[in-house]
Coordinates of C-alpha atoms and ligand atoms in Angstrom, one line a residue:
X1 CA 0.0 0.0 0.0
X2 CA 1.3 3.2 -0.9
X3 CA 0.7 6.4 0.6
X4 CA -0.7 9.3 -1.0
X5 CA -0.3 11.8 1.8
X6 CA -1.1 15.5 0.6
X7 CA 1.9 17.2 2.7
X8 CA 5.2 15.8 1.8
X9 CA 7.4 15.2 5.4
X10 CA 10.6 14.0 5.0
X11 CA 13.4 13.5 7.8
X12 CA 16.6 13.5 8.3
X13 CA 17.4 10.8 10.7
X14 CA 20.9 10.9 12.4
X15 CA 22.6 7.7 14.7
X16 CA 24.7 10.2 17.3
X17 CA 27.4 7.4 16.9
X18 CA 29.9 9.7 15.4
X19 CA 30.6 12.5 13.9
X20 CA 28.2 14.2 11.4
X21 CA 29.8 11.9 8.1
X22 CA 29.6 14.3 4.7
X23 CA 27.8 11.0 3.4
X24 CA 25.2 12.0 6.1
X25 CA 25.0 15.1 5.8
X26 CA 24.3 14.8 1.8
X27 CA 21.2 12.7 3.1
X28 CA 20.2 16.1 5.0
X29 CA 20.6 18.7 2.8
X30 CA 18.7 16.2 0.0
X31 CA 16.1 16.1 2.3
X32 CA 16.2 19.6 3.1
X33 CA 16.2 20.7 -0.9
X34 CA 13.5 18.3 -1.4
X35 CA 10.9 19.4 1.1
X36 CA 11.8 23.1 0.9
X37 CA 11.4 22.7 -3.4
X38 CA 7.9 21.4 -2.7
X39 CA 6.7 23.9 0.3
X40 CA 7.0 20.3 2.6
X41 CA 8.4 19.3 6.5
X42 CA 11.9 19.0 7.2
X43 CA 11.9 16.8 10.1
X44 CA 15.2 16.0 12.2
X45 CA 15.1 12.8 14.6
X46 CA 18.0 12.0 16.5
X47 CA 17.9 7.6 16.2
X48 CA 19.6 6.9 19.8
X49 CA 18.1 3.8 20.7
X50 CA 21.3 1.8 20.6
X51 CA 22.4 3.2 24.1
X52 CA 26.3 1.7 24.1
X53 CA 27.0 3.8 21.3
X54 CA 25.2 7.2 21.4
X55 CA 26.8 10.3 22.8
X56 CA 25.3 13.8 23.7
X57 CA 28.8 15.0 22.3
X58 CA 28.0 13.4 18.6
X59 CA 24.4 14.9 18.9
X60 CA 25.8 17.8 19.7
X61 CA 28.0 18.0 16.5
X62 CA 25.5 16.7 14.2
X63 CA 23.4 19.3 15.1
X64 CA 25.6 22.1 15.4
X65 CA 26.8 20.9 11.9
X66 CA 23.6 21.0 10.6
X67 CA 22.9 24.7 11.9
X68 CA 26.2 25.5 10.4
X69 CA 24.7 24.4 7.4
X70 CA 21.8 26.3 7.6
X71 CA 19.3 23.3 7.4
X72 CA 16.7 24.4 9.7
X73 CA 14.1 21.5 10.8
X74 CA 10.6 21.8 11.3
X75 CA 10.5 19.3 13.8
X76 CA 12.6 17.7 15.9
X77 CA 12.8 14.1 18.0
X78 CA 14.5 12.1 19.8
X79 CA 14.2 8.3 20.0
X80 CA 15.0 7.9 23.1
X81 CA 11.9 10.1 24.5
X82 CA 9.5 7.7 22.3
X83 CA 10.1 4.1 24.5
X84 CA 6.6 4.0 25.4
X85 CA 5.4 4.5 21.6
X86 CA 7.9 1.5 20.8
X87 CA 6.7 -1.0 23.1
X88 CA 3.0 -0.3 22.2
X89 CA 3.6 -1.5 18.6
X90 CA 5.8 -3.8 19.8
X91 CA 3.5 -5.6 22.3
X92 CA 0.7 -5.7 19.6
X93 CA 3.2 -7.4 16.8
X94 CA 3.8 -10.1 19.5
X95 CA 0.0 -10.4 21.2
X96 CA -1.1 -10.8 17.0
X97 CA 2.0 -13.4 16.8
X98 CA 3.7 -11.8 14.2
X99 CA 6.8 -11.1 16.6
X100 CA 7.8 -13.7 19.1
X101 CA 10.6 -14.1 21.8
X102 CA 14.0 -15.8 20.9
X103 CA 15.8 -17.5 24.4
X104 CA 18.7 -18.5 21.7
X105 CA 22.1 -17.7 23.3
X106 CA 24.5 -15.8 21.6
X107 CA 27.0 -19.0 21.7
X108 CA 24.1 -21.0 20.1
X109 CA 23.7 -18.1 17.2
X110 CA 27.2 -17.9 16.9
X111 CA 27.4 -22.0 16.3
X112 CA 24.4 -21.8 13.9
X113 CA 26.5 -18.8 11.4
X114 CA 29.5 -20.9 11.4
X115 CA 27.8 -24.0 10.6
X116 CA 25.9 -21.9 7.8
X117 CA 29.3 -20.7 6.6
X118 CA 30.7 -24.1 6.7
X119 CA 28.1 -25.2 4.2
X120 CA 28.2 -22.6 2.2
X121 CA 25.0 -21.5 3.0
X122 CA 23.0 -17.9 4.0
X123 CA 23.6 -16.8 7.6
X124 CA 19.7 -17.0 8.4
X125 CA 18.2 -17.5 12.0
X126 CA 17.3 -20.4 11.8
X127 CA 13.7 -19.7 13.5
X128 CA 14.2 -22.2 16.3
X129 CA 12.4 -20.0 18.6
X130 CA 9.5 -19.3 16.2
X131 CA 7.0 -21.5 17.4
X132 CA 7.5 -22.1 21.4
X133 CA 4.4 -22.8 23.3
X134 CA 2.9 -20.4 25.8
X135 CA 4.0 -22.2 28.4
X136 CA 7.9 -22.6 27.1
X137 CA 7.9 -19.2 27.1
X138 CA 6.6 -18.3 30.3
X139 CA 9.4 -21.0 31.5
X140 CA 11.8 -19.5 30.6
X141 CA 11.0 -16.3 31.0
X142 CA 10.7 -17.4 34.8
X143 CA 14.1 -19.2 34.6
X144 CA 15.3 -15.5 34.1
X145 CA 16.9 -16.7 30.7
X146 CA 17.6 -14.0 28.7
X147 CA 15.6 -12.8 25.1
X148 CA 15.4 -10.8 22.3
X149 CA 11.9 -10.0 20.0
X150 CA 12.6 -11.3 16.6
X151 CA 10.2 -10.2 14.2
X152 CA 8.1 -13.3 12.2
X153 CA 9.4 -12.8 8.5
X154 CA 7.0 -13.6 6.5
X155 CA 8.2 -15.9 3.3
X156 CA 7.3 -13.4 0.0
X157 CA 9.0 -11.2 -2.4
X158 CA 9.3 -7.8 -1.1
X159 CA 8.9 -5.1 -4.0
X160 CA 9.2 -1.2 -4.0
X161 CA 9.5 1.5 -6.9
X162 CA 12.8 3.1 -5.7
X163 CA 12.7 6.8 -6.7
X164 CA 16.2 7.2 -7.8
X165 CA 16.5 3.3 -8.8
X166 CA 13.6 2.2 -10.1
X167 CA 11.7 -1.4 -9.1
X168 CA 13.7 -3.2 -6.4
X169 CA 13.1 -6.4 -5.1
X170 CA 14.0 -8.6 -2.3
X171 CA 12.8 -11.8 -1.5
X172 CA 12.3 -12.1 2.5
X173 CA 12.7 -15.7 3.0
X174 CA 16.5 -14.4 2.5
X175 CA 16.5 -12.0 5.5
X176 CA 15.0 -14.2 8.0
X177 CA 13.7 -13.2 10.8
X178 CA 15.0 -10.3 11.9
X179 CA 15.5 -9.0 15.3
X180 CA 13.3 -5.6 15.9
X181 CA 14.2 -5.5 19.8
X182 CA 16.3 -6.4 22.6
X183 CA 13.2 -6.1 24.9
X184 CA 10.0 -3.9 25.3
X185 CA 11.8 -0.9 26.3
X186 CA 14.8 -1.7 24.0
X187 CA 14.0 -1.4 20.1
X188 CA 16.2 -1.7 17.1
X189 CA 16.4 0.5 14.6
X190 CA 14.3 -1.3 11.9
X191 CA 11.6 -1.3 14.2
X192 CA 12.0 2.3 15.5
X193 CA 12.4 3.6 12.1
X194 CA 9.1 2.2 11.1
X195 CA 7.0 3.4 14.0
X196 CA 8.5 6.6 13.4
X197 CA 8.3 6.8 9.8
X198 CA 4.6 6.0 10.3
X199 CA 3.4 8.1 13.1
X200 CA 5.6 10.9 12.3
X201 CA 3.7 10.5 9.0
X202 CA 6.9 10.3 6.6
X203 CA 6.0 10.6 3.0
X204 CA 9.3 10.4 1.3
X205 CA 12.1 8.1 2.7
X206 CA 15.7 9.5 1.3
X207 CA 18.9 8.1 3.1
X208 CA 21.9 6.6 1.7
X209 CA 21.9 3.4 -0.3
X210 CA 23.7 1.8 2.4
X211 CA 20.2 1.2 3.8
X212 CA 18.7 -0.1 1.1
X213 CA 18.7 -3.9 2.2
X214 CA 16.7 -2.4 5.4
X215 CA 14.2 -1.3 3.2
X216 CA 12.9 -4.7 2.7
X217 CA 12.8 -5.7 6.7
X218 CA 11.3 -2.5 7.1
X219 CA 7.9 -2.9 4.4
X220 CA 7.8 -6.1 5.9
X221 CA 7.1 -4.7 9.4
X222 CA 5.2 -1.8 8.0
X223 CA 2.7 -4.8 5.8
X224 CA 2.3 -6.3 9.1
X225 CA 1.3 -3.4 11.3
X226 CA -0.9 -1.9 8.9
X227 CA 1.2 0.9 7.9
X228 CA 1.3 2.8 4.5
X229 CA 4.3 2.9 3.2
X230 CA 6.2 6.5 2.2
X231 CA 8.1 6.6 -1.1
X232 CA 11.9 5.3 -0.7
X233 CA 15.0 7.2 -2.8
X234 CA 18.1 5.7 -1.6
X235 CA 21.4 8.2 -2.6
X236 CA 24.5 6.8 -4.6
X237 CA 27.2 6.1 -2.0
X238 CA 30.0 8.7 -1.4
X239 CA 33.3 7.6 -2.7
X240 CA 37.0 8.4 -2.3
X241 CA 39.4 9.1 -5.1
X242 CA 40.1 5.8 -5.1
X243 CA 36.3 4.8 -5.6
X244 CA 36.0 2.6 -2.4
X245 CA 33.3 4.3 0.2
X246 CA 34.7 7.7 1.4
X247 CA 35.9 7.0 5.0
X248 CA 39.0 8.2 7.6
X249 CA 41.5 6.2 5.3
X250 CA 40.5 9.2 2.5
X251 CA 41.1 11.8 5.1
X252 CA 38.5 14.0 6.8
X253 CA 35.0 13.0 6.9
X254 CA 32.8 15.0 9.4
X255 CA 31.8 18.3 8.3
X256 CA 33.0 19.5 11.3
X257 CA 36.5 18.7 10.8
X258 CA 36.1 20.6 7.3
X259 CA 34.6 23.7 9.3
X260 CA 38.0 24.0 11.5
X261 CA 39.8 24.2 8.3
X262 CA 37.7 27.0 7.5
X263 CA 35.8 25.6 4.9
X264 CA 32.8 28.5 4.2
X265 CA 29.0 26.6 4.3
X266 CA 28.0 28.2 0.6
X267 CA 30.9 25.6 -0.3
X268 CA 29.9 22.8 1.5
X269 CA 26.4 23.0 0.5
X270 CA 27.4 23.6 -3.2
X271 CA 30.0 21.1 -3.4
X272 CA 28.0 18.3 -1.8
X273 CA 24.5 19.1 -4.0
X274 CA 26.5 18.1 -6.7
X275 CA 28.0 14.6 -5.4
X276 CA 25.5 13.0 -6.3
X277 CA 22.9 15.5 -8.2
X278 CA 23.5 16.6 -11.5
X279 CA 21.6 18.8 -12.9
X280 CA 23.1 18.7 -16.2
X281 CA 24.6 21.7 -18.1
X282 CA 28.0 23.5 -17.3
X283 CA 26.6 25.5 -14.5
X284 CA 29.0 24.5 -11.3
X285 CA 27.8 27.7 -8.3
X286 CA 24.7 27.1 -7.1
X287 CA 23.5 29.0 -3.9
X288 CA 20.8 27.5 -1.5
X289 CA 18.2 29.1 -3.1
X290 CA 18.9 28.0 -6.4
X291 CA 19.3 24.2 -5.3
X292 CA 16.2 24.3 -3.6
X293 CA 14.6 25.7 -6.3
X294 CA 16.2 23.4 -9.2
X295 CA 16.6 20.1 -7.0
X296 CA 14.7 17.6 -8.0
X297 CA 15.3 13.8 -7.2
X298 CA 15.1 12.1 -11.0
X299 CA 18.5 13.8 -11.7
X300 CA 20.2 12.4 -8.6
X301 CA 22.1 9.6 -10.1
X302 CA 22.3 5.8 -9.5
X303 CA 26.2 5.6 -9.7
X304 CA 29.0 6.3 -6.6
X305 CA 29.4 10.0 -6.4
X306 CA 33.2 10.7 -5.8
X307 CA 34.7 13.1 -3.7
X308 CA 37.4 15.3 -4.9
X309 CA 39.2 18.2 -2.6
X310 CA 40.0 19.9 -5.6
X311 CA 36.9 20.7 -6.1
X312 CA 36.2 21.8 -2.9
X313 CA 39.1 23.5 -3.1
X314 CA 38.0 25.7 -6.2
X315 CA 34.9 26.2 -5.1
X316 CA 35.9 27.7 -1.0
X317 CA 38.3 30.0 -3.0
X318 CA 35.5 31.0 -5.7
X319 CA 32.9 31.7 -2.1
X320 CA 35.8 32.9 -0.6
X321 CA 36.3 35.8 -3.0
X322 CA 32.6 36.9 -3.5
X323 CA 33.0 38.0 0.8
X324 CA 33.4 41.6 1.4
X325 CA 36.6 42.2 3.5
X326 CA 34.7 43.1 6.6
X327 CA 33.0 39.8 6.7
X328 CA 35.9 37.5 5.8
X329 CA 38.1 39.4 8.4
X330 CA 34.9 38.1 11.0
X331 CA 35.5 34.9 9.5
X332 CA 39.1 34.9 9.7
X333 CA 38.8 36.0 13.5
X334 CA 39.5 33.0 14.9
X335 CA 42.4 31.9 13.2
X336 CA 44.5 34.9 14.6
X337 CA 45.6 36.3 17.6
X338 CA 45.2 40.3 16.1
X339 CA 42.9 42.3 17.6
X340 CA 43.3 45.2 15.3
X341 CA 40.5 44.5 13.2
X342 CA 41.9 47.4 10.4
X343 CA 45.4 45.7 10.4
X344 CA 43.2 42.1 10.1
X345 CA 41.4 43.6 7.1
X346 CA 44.1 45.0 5.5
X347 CA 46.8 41.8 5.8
X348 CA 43.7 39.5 4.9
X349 CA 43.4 41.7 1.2
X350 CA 46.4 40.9 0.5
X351 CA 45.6 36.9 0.7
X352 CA 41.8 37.2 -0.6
X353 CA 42.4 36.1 -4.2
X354 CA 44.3 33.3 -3.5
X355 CA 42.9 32.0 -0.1
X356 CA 41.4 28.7 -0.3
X357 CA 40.4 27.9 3.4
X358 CA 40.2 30.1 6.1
X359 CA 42.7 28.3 8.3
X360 CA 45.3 29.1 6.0
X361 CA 45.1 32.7 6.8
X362 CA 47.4 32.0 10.2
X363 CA 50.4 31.0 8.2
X364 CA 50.3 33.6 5.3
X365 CA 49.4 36.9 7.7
X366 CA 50.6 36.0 11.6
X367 CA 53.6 37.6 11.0
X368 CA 52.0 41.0 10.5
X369 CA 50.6 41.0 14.1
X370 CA 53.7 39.7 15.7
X371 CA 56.1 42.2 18.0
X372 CA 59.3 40.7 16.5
X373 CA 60.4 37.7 14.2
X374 CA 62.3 35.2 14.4
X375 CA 64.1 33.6 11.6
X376 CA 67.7 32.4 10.6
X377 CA 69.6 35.7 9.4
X378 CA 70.2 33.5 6.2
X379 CA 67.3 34.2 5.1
X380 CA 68.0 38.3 4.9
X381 CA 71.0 37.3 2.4
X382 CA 69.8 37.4 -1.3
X383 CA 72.5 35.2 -3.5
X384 CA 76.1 35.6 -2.9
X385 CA 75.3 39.4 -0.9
X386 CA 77.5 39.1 1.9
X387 CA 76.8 40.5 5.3
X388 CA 78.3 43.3 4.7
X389 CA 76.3 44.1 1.4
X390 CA 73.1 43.3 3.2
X391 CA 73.7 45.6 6.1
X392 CA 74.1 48.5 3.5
X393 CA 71.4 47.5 1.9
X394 CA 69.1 47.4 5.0
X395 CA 70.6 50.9 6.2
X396 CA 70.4 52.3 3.3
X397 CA 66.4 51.6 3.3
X398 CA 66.2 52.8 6.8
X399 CA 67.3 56.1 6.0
X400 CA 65.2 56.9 3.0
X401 CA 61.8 55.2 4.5
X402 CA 62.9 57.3 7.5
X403 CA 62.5 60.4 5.3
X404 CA 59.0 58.8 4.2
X405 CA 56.1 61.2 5.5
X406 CA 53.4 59.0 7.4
X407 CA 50.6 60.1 5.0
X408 CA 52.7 59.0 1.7
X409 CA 52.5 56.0 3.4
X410 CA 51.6 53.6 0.6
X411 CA 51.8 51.2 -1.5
X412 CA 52.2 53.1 -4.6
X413 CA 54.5 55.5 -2.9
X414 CA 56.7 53.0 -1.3
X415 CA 56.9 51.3 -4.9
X416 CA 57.7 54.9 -6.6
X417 CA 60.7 55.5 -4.3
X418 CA 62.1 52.3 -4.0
X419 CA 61.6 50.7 -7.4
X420 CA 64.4 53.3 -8.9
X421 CA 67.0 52.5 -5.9
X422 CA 66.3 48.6 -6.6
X423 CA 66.5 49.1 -10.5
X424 CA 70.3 50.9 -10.1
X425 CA 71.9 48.2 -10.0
X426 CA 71.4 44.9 -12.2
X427 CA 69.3 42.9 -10.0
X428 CA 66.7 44.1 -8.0
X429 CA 66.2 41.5 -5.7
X430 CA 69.9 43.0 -3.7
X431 CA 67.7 45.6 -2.4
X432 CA 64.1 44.2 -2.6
X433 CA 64.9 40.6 -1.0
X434 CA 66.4 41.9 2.3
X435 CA 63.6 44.1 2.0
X436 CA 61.0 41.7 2.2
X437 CA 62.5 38.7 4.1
X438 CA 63.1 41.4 6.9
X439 CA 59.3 42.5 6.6
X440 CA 58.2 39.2 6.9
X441 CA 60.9 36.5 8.2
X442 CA 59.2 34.2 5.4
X443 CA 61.1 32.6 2.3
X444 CA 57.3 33.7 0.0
X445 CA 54.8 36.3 1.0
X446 CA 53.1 39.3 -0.6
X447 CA 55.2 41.8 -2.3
X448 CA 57.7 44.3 -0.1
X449 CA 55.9 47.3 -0.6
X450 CA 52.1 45.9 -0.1
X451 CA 53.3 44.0 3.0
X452 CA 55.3 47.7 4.3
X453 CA 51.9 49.5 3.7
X454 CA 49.8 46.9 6.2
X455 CA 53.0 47.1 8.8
X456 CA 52.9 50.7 9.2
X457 CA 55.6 53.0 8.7
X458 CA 57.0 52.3 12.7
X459 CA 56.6 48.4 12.2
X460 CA 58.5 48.5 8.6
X461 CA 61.3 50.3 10.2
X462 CA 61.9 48.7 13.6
X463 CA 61.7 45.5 11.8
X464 CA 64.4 46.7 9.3
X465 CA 66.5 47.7 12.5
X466 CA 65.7 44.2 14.1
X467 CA 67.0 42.5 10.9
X468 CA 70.1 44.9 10.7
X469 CA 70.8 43.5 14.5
X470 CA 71.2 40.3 13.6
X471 CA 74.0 40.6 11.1
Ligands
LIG501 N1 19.8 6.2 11.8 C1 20.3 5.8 10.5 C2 21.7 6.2 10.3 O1 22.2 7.1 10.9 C3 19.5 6.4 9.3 C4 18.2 5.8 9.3 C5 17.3 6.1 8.1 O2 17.5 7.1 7.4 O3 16.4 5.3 7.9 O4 22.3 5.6 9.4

């Protein structure tokens, strides 16, 4: 039975095991494009039922990553609030004897799969539990033997249009039967899902393919409570370079990690719409807006979707650039010690056009905001200069930009004065390379003169004198 609801809900439904994964959070933000396209319910639920493995800490991330994001829900839950919904449903599947309770040891399980994979065969329960007698149960229920609810699998194929795939099938007498709890307070997630997919009246399913063999176990449970059923889309997987499923061999994987190295949300957004979604045509920015307003699931593709840091790369520097120097100075904040929010704006110009994270902005600039440098003196000699050349050279600058009036303070100015001294003799870098390495203490930075205009006339000179010191 398929549901024709009128309002479309969809949810995002995170496990806090771990870090919000980019994989994940491509579920999201389809989700989010999806509902938002259509005028539908965003709907976040936080899937904690497995208790060993679910932090407040990962919670935490996922959702501040997803505010980060700017995927704002409609609604939210938490799994572990609905217990009493759970055992409801799940006392009715066993009272109709469509779930039942399975006293099999985990040593007895655990001989069963190996026989199975002895012979070759499919690691199915092997429904030894399936048809105790009332009184076997209440037995050893009394004996205090421990038991899990396994969920009565009917034996039938299992079919469902997948949005994204087409017509998938399964055929359930190759699942089993499945366990759906540990106890009545204790679910597992295919039974969770499907209570909440149903009474949190889910129209559109969209999660990663990874899930896709759930699907099966889970229209199984929905046919035997009496559920509708939403529409499934399952998402190609994310992929590394190396085409195997992205993960921590490939590098970073939570957006969070890829906030601390200053990664800007327009990118993320953009660059994960398109793993996976392609629209078709040469168009490659795409702001939130226009993905909600273009997204549409038929042009999200069956095939892996591979990641590529170039790409996200590119597209941070392109997001990067389009900030006015006020706001990427904020963003820039807290990769720097500088309070002097001019001086910030200023060193940071210098750096916009080629800045491709923002956490790269502490290695290119801190040495604007520092009191004094430290460096090997090598580093002041240009070529075969010796010490004595580069002393002359550094006092001959002090005395003209001594002479320099504080308003002429410039760029232009510097360059109009000191290009002719450099060009007297036949290579300018005896005067321009002292110059610089003294302004900086770096073998590559911005230009001598752009770098004197952001130090200020009484930084440019007492680091001349520092750097005249040392030789
Ligand atoms: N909680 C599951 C996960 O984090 C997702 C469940 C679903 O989308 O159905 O992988």
């Amino acid at each position: 039975m398929t549901n024709e609801l009128k309002e479309i809900r969809v949810r995002f439904a995170p496990s806090p095991t771990g870090k919000l994964h980019l994989g994940n959070a491509r579920a999201a933000l389809f989700n989010f494009f999806f509902a938002k396209h259509i005028g539908g319910k965003f709907i976040l639920r936080i899937e904690d039922t497995d208790l060993e493995r679910s932090t407040l800490e990962f919670e935490d991330d996922i959702i501040e990553s997803l505010t980060w994001l700017g995927l704002e829900w409609d609604e939210f839950y938490r799994q572990s609030a609905r217990i009493e919904t759970y055992a409801k449903y799940l006392g009715k599947l066993l009272n109709d004897g469509k779930a039942y309770r399975c006293f099999c040891t985990e040593e007895e399980l655990e001989k069963e799969r190996q026989g199975q994979i002895d012979g070759g065969s499919l690691q199915i329960y092997s429904g030894k539990c399936r048809n105790l007698s009332e009184e076997e149960i209440k037995k050893n229920l009394a004996e205090g033997k421990k038991s899990i609810i396994r969920f009565k699998s009917p034996s039938q194929k299992v079919r469902f249009v997948d949005l994204i795939r087409g017509e998938v099938e399964f055929d359930s007498s190759l699942i089993g039967d499945f366990s759906i709890a540990k106890d009545l307070v204790t679910p597992l997630y295919n039974f969770a899902v499907v209570i909440d997919d149903f009474e949190m009246k889910i129209s559109h399913v969209i999660r990663g393919e990874d899930h896709i063999s759930n699907t099966p176990k889970q229209i199984l449970l929905q046919e035997a409570l009496n559920f509708s059923q939403p529409k499934y889309a399952h998402l190609p997987i994310m992929l590394g370079p190396d085409r195997t499923k992205l993960s921590k061999r490939h590098g970073d994987t939570s957006v969070s990690d890829y906030i601390q190295q200053g990664y800007l949300p327009e990118t993320l957004i953009n660059f994960m719409a398109l793993l996976g979604w392609n629209p078709g045509g040469e168009k490659e920015i795409y702001s939130m807006n226009e993905l909600i307003k273009d997204f549409s699931l038929d042009k999200v593709q069956k095939g892996g979707a591979i990641f590529n840091i170039q790409r996200l790369d590119y597209l941070n520097g392109v997001y990067i650039r389009q900030k006015s120097l006020d706001e990427l100075a904020e963003l820039c904040r807290p990769y720097l010690t500088t309070t002097d929010k001019e001086q910030l704006k200023k060193a940071i110009s210098l750096y916009q056009e080629r800045l491709k994270k923002l956490s790269e902005i502490t290695e290119l600039t801190e040495f604007f905001f520092k009191d004094a440098l430290e460096y090997d003196k090598g580093l002041l000699i240009w070529k075969d200069m010796t010490n004595g050349e580069v002393k002359e050279v550094l006092d001959k600058l002090d005395k003209i930009l001594c002479d320099v009036e504080d308003k002429a303070w410039n760029k232009a100015k510097l360059e109009e004065i000191l290009m002719p001294e450099a060009e007297k003799g036949n290579d300018r870098g005896r005067l321009l390379w002292p110059l610089r390495a003294a302004l900086t203490g770096k073998k590559a930075s911005a230009g001598p003169f752009e770098v004197a205009e952001v130090l200020g006339k009484e930084k440019t000179l007492d680091r001349i004198r520092q750097a005249r010191a040392m030789l």
